[in-house]
XYZ file of C-alpha atoms in Angstrom:
426
model
C -45.007 -9.645 30.432
C -42.520 -8.857 27.667
C -40.841 -10.956 24.996
C -37.627 -10.892 27.024
C -39.393 -12.567 29.944
C -39.517 -15.610 27.657
C -36.307 -15.292 25.672
C -33.837 -14.238 28.396
C -34.087 -17.571 30.287
C -33.132 -19.443 27.090
C -30.512 -16.973 25.826
C -27.554 -19.184 26.779
C -29.262 -22.229 25.278
C -29.852 -20.383 21.995
C -26.288 -19.067 21.845
C -24.956 -22.574 22.378
C -27.280 -23.945 19.702
C -26.155 -21.323 17.149
C -22.530 -22.339 17.685
C -23.223 -26.068 17.757
C -25.374 -26.187 14.616
C -23.477 -23.666 12.485
C -22.924 -25.340 9.125
C -24.945 -28.452 9.968
C -27.175 -29.488 7.041
C -30.875 -29.790 7.778
C -32.249 -29.345 4.248
C -31.234 -29.019 0.601
C -33.132 -25.754 0.101
C -31.291 -22.578 1.132
C -31.371 -18.836 0.493
C -28.736 -16.138 -0.036
C -28.526 -15.480 3.719
C -27.730 -19.143 4.416
C -31.110 -19.967 5.942
C -32.259 -23.554 5.408
C -35.907 -24.318 4.632
C -38.049 -27.115 6.105
C -41.715 -28.040 6.320
C -43.335 -28.126 9.748
C -46.378 -29.887 11.228
C -47.524 -29.182 14.787
C -49.913 -31.159 16.951
C -52.783 -29.976 19.101
C -52.692 -29.387 22.818
C -54.942 -26.518 23.859
C -53.154 -23.836 25.869
C -49.949 -25.897 25.780
C -49.350 -24.422 22.327
C -47.034 -21.829 23.898
C -44.446 -24.633 23.947
C -44.662 -24.741 20.152
C -43.558 -21.114 20.005
C -40.501 -22.052 22.084
C -39.720 -24.840 19.628
C -40.007 -22.683 16.494
C -38.175 -19.790 18.172
C -35.064 -21.960 18.528
C -35.338 -23.290 14.975
C -35.503 -19.761 13.605
C -32.632 -18.559 15.781
C -30.318 -21.249 14.363
C -31.206 -20.331 10.774
C -34.166 -22.527 9.844
C -37.181 -21.144 7.987
C -40.485 -22.688 6.964
C -42.156 -23.408 3.628
C -45.207 -25.600 4.180
C -46.578 -25.186 7.699
C -49.589 -26.874 9.222
C -51.194 -28.273 12.298
C -54.234 -29.098 14.330
C -55.871 -26.989 17.049
C -53.073 -25.297 19.037
C -50.657 -26.323 16.299
C -52.750 -24.473 13.742
C -52.435 -21.241 15.753
C -48.640 -21.303 15.542
C -48.810 -22.459 11.921
C -50.917 -19.449 10.943
C -48.548 -17.147 12.818
C -45.555 -18.544 10.933
C -47.437 -18.215 7.655
C -49.000 -14.778 8.093
C -46.709 -12.595 10.192
C -44.120 -12.175 7.455
C -42.760 -13.715 4.240
C -40.973 -17.085 4.435
C -37.462 -15.618 4.750
C -38.258 -13.703 7.949
C -38.339 -14.840 11.575
C -41.857 -14.795 13.000
C -41.813 -16.624 16.336
C -40.738 -13.535 18.264
C -43.605 -11.554 16.685
C -46.129 -14.167 17.739
C -44.523 -14.262 21.162
C -45.049 -10.504 21.475
C -48.771 -11.090 20.913
C -48.850 -13.906 23.479
C -46.781 -12.200 26.174
C -49.579 -10.133 27.700
C -52.441 -12.310 26.512
C -54.974 -13.307 29.163
C -55.762 -16.820 27.902
C -58.792 -16.943 30.197
C -60.391 -14.266 28.009
C -61.011 -17.010 25.431
C -63.474 -18.550 27.893
C -66.242 -16.230 26.680
C -69.368 -18.116 27.694
C -71.930 -17.215 30.342
C -71.045 -16.711 34.000
C -72.381 -20.203 34.705
C -70.145 -21.727 32.037
C -67.062 -19.911 33.329
C -67.828 -20.962 36.895
C -68.359 -24.566 35.835
C -65.065 -24.625 33.908
C -63.105 -23.126 36.819
C -64.502 -25.731 39.213
C -63.757 -28.535 36.780
C -60.144 -27.425 36.251
C -59.664 -27.039 40.001
C -61.058 -30.521 40.621
C -63.839 -29.191 42.829
C -67.084 -31.101 43.215
C -69.553 -28.772 44.900
C -73.252 -28.022 45.102
C -72.543 -24.857 43.171
C -71.160 -26.954 40.311
C -74.341 -29.014 40.197
C -76.428 -25.845 40.111
C -74.211 -24.391 37.399
C -74.822 -27.471 35.276
C -78.580 -27.011 35.579
C -78.385 -23.296 34.835
C -76.089 -23.796 31.866
C -77.801 -26.772 30.246
C -80.509 -24.922 28.329
C -78.040 -22.445 26.858
C -75.470 -25.178 26.147
C -78.029 -27.395 24.404
C -79.007 -24.538 22.089
C -75.415 -23.589 21.147
C -73.733 -27.032 21.415
C -70.827 -25.481 23.256
C -70.176 -23.614 26.502
C -68.208 -20.820 24.818
C -68.964 -19.012 21.543
C -65.252 -18.773 20.692
C -65.631 -15.258 19.294
C -62.971 -13.842 21.608
C -60.380 -16.295 20.318
C -61.303 -15.780 16.678
C -61.271 -11.974 16.983
C -57.907 -12.023 18.809
C -56.291 -14.158 16.104
C -57.844 -12.106 13.298
C -56.394 -9.023 14.971
C -52.930 -10.577 15.224
C -52.703 -11.383 11.512
C -54.656 -8.264 10.556
C -51.975 -6.058 12.107
C -49.532 -7.879 9.820
C -51.661 -7.012 6.793
C -53.441 -10.350 6.328
C -57.254 -10.344 6.308
C -58.014 -12.838 3.536
C -56.857 -16.237 2.358
C -55.849 -14.725 -0.966
C -53.527 -12.250 0.753
C -52.008 -15.050 2.822
C -51.300 -17.106 -0.295
C -49.501 -14.194 -1.935
C -47.359 -13.597 1.153
C -46.346 -17.242 1.434
C -45.365 -17.300 -2.261
C -42.848 -14.498 -1.762
C -39.633 -16.153 -2.925
C -36.699 -15.604 -0.533
C -33.726 -13.839 -2.108
C -31.307 -16.289 -3.684
C -33.458 -19.357 -3.008
C -31.560 -22.362 -4.358
C -30.893 -26.038 -3.974
C -27.741 -27.115 -2.181
C -26.077 -28.004 -5.494
C -26.421 -24.396 -6.641
C -29.427 -24.579 -8.953
C -32.045 -21.855 -8.387
C -35.347 -22.839 -6.749
C -38.617 -21.376 -8.010
C -41.803 -20.511 -6.164
C -43.248 -23.830 -7.329
C -40.223 -25.703 -6.012
C -40.771 -24.084 -2.617
C -44.536 -24.760 -2.699
C -45.035 -22.757 0.499
C -48.578 -23.023 1.838
C -50.653 -23.483 4.976
C -52.493 -26.615 6.118
C -55.032 -26.371 8.969
C -56.895 -29.537 9.974
C -60.507 -29.465 11.185
C -63.169 -32.166 11.519
C -66.270 -31.806 9.333
C -68.821 -33.661 11.446
C -71.599 -33.155 8.873
C -69.934 -35.250 6.165
C -67.500 -37.116 8.459
C -64.546 -35.628 6.588
C -61.035 -34.579 7.602
C -60.991 -31.019 6.258
C -57.671 -29.359 5.408
C -57.794 -25.592 4.926
C -57.337 -23.548 2.847
C -56.902 -26.414 0.354
C -60.511 -27.588 0.772
C -62.057 -24.187 1.527
C -63.666 -23.893 -1.959
C -65.831 -26.897 -1.068
C -67.386 -24.971 1.825
C -67.298 -21.250 0.943
C -68.464 -19.606 -2.323
C -65.499 -17.186 -2.259
C -62.747 -19.084 -0.457
C -60.077 -16.465 -1.155
C -62.113 -13.884 0.784
C -62.309 -15.992 3.972
C -60.222 -14.752 6.894
C -57.651 -17.495 7.706
C -58.494 -16.998 11.388
C -61.804 -18.744 10.633
C -59.956 -21.912 9.605
C -58.023 -21.938 12.865
C -61.173 -21.229 14.873
C -62.687 -24.335 13.255
C -59.591 -26.384 14.082
C -59.735 -25.166 17.704
C -63.406 -26.076 18.272
C -62.879 -28.365 21.267
C -66.138 -30.367 21.482
C -68.559 -29.044 24.120
C -66.019 -26.409 25.231
C -66.392 -24.223 22.095
C -69.363 -23.972 19.786
C -68.864 -25.695 16.412
C -67.994 -23.476 13.450
C -70.548 -23.579 10.640
C -70.241 -22.991 6.909
C -73.792 -21.921 6.113
C -73.625 -21.404 2.342
C -71.903 -24.518 0.996
C -71.733 -24.276 -2.827
C -74.271 -26.445 -4.640
C -74.778 -27.731 -8.169
C -72.958 -30.020 -10.635
C -69.597 -28.250 -10.343
C -69.707 -28.468 -6.547
C -70.679 -32.141 -6.685
C -67.783 -32.878 -9.028
C -65.377 -31.025 -6.722
C -66.485 -33.090 -3.728
C -66.013 -36.302 -5.690
C -62.569 -35.186 -6.824
C -61.257 -33.913 -3.476
C -63.110 -35.955 -0.854
C -63.540 -39.003 -3.100
C -67.157 -39.711 -2.285
C -70.342 -39.372 -4.283
C -72.396 -37.669 -1.582
C -73.860 -34.369 -2.670
C -72.597 -31.448 -0.583
C -75.081 -30.503 2.144
C -76.254 -26.871 2.307
C -74.466 -26.412 5.677
C -71.477 -28.056 7.367
C -70.287 -27.923 10.979
C -66.686 -28.242 12.148
C -65.142 -29.275 15.449
C -61.560 -29.641 16.625
C -59.282 -31.280 14.068
C -57.828 -33.337 16.903
C -60.977 -35.464 16.958
C -59.628 -37.178 13.811
C -55.963 -36.190 13.596
C -54.284 -34.467 16.515
C -50.818 -34.771 14.962
C -51.228 -34.761 11.148
C -47.594 -35.537 10.338
C -48.692 -36.908 6.942
C -50.044 -33.501 5.891
C -47.285 -32.837 3.340
C -45.979 -36.376 2.876
C -45.073 -37.537 -0.636
C -44.322 -41.240 -0.800
C -42.786 -41.476 -4.269
C -39.740 -39.227 -3.994
C -36.726 -38.381 -1.889
C -37.445 -34.947 -0.411
C -35.240 -31.898 -0.779
C -36.501 -30.620 2.578
C -37.716 -32.603 5.597
C -41.088 -32.308 7.295
C -40.344 -31.714 10.960
C -43.112 -32.624 13.381
C -43.618 -31.567 16.981
C -46.046 -33.137 19.453
C -47.159 -31.803 22.819
C -47.355 -34.024 25.896
C -45.277 -36.928 27.138
C -45.117 -40.031 24.944
C -48.293 -42.023 25.508
C -48.141 -44.900 27.987
C -50.727 -47.709 28.222
C -53.362 -47.248 30.928
C -53.644 -50.720 32.504
C -57.028 -50.294 34.159
C -60.067 -48.045 33.929
C -62.107 -47.672 37.079
C -63.686 -44.243 36.575
C -66.074 -42.926 33.942
C -63.903 -39.857 33.320
C -60.889 -42.139 32.756
C -62.803 -44.205 30.238
C -64.188 -41.158 28.433
C -60.742 -39.562 28.058
C -59.241 -42.881 26.924
C -61.882 -43.210 24.184
C -61.299 -39.600 23.074
C -57.498 -40.017 23.048
C -57.712 -43.268 21.092
C -59.879 -41.598 18.452
C -57.589 -38.593 17.994
C -54.268 -40.467 18.071
C -54.968 -43.786 16.327
C -54.722 -42.639 12.693
C -51.586 -40.559 13.283
C -49.885 -43.351 15.241
C -50.777 -45.802 12.493
C -49.182 -43.570 9.857
C -45.919 -43.325 11.822
C -45.933 -47.090 12.412
C -46.267 -47.684 8.651
C -43.633 -45.034 7.824
C -40.767 -45.580 10.276
C -38.655 -42.917 8.573
C -40.925 -40.314 10.147
C -39.717 -41.261 13.610
C -36.552 -39.329 12.751
C -38.631 -36.202 12.170
C -40.787 -36.087 15.303
C -39.963 -34.097 18.423
C -42.057 -34.621 21.568
C -42.254 -31.697 24.006
C -43.059 -32.978 27.487
C -45.866 -30.723 28.703
C -47.293 -33.257 31.145
C -46.941 -30.821 34.072
C -49.779 -28.698 32.660
C -53.445 -29.319 31.803
C -54.167 -28.658 28.131
C -57.504 -27.059 29.103
C -56.060 -24.772 31.789
C -57.067 -21.424 30.305
C -56.023 -19.820 33.596
C -52.260 -20.139 32.993
C -49.979 -18.003 35.166
C -47.009 -16.042 33.836
C -44.672 -18.682 35.254
C -46.673 -21.423 33.515
C -46.261 -19.664 30.161
C -42.514 -19.237 30.591
C -42.105 -22.865 31.639
C -43.955 -24.095 28.548
C -41.872 -21.852 26.278
C -38.652 -23.142 27.840
C -39.726 -26.775 27.467
C -40.341 -26.196 23.769
C -36.973 -24.492 23.323
C -35.083 -27.251 25.149
C -36.836 -29.978 23.152
C -35.924 -28.218 19.890
C -32.214 -28.202 20.752
C -32.275 -31.889 21.639
C -34.092 -32.716 18.402
C -31.729 -30.733 16.173
C -28.735 -32.294 17.905
C -29.802 -35.799 16.900
C -31.341 -35.121 13.482
C -29.217 -36.447 10.598
C -30.356 -35.067 7.245
C -28.136 -37.322 5.115
C -29.231 -40.445 6.955
C -32.886 -39.456 6.579
C -32.511 -38.940 2.826
C -30.757 -42.299 2.490
C -33.608 -44.005 4.337
C -36.238 -42.346 2.162
C -34.350 -43.335 -1.010
C -34.101 -46.932 0.192
C -37.829 -47.036 0.987
C -38.750 -45.697 -2.442
C -36.368 -47.851 -4.505
C -38.295 -51.178 -4.317
C -41.456 -49.485 -5.557
C -39.897 -47.365 -8.296
C -40.795 -48.272 -11.867
C -38.229 -47.262 -14.438
C -40.079 -45.782 -17.383
C -38.269 -45.654 -20.737
C -37.326 -42.157 -21.816
C -37.701 -40.814 -25.278
C -34.585 -39.436 -26.993
C -33.749 -35.954 -25.773
C -35.655 -36.286 -22.495
C -33.934 -36.108 -19.118
C -35.090 -37.277 -15.711
C -37.189 -34.886 -13.680
C -35.464 -32.377 -11.413
C -35.161 -32.712 -7.650
C -38.206 -33.585 -5.657
C -39.946 -30.900 -3.664
C -40.233 -30.737 0.114
C -41.759 -33.754 1.787
C-alpha cells in the first residue's frame, strides 16, 4: 500500500474542509504561516489507532498543529509520531501514515506458534479441540512470561520509525518539541515563547507494582536512573501492554535512596518507598481516554485540548448471561470510569471530544486487511471534519471563563505590578 491509497479517498473531503474552515479560529496561538496550535489527547483502541491518523491528518491539512500531545495505548503511538517525526510547525501525520501503509500489523503478534494459533482462533470465534490443546501447550510459557507475546516486534518497529527521524532518546525528543515555530504569537500580536507553548509528550501507562497511573516522560525519573537516555518507544511499549496479550514492561533499576523517596512523595503523593523494580501494563487499565492530561482548572486557556476517542459511544448492557460478557464489562468499567467521571464533572470538555465510530472492527484484530485500514483512516478523517465544523472556540473560552470566575480570588496587587499574562494551553 502507499500513502495515496489512504489519502486519495478523502481528497475531496479535505479540499472541502480547507475551504470551509479557512479563517475559522480554533486557538489563540498562531505562527507566521497562519497555523493554529492546539493540545491533543488520544484514547486507546488497539489496532483501531489507524483511525487516529485519519483524524490528525485532517487537522493538519486545515492548518492545525500540536503543542502538548498525549494518549493511552494506541493513542500513545500516534502521540509519539506527532511529537517525534518533526518539530511542532511541521505536518507529521502523512509521515506516520507512510510507516503504517505497508505495515503487517500481525507481525506484532510475536509469541510462540501456539500463542499465534490461539489468538487467531479467538479472533475468528472458533472453539475447537486444537484451541484447547493450544491452551495447554501455551500455559507453561505464558505463566512464566505473564503474556502471550513479548512485544519486542512492536517496540523495535516504533523505535525504528522515530529513529529514522533522528530521535533515539527522551532528551532528543524534548529538544525537538521545544523548537519554537517561526513567528509564534498570541492572536493579539504578542510573541509567544517556548515556555508559553510548553510543548511536550504525555504517555499513560499503569504501574501495577505501586498501583500508580504513570505519565511518561514526566515521571520517567522515578523509574529510570537516566531518564533522558530512555528511548521514548519504551514508554509507548509500556502503554500498549495489553494484559495477557503482551508481556508487562519492567523497570528493573528503580532509583533508591532519600532523594528517590522524596521524589515519589512529591510526584505520586504517597510515602511508600520506591520498590527496586516496577512492572507496567496498558494505560487503558486505569485511563483509556486521559482527557485531563493537560487540564488546568484555574485559567482560561489560550489553546484548547482536543480529545479523540475510538469506538461508538458506550451504551448500557442490560443483561449479562455469558462469562466473557461479564469479564469485558468489568474491564471496560475499570478503564472508562475515571475518564467518564472527569468529563461529567467538567462539562466544558464535552465540546472538545470527538468520537470516531470504529465499532465495525475488533480492537484486537491484528490481522487487518488493506481495506480495513483504509476504512478506519476514512472514519477518522470524516469524524474530524464533523468535529471541526461544530467546534466554537469563542464559546468554549466563554464557558471556561464562567466556570473559573466563581472560584477566583482577587489578590491585591502591589504598586507597579500588573496581572499575569495570558494563560497557557489547557
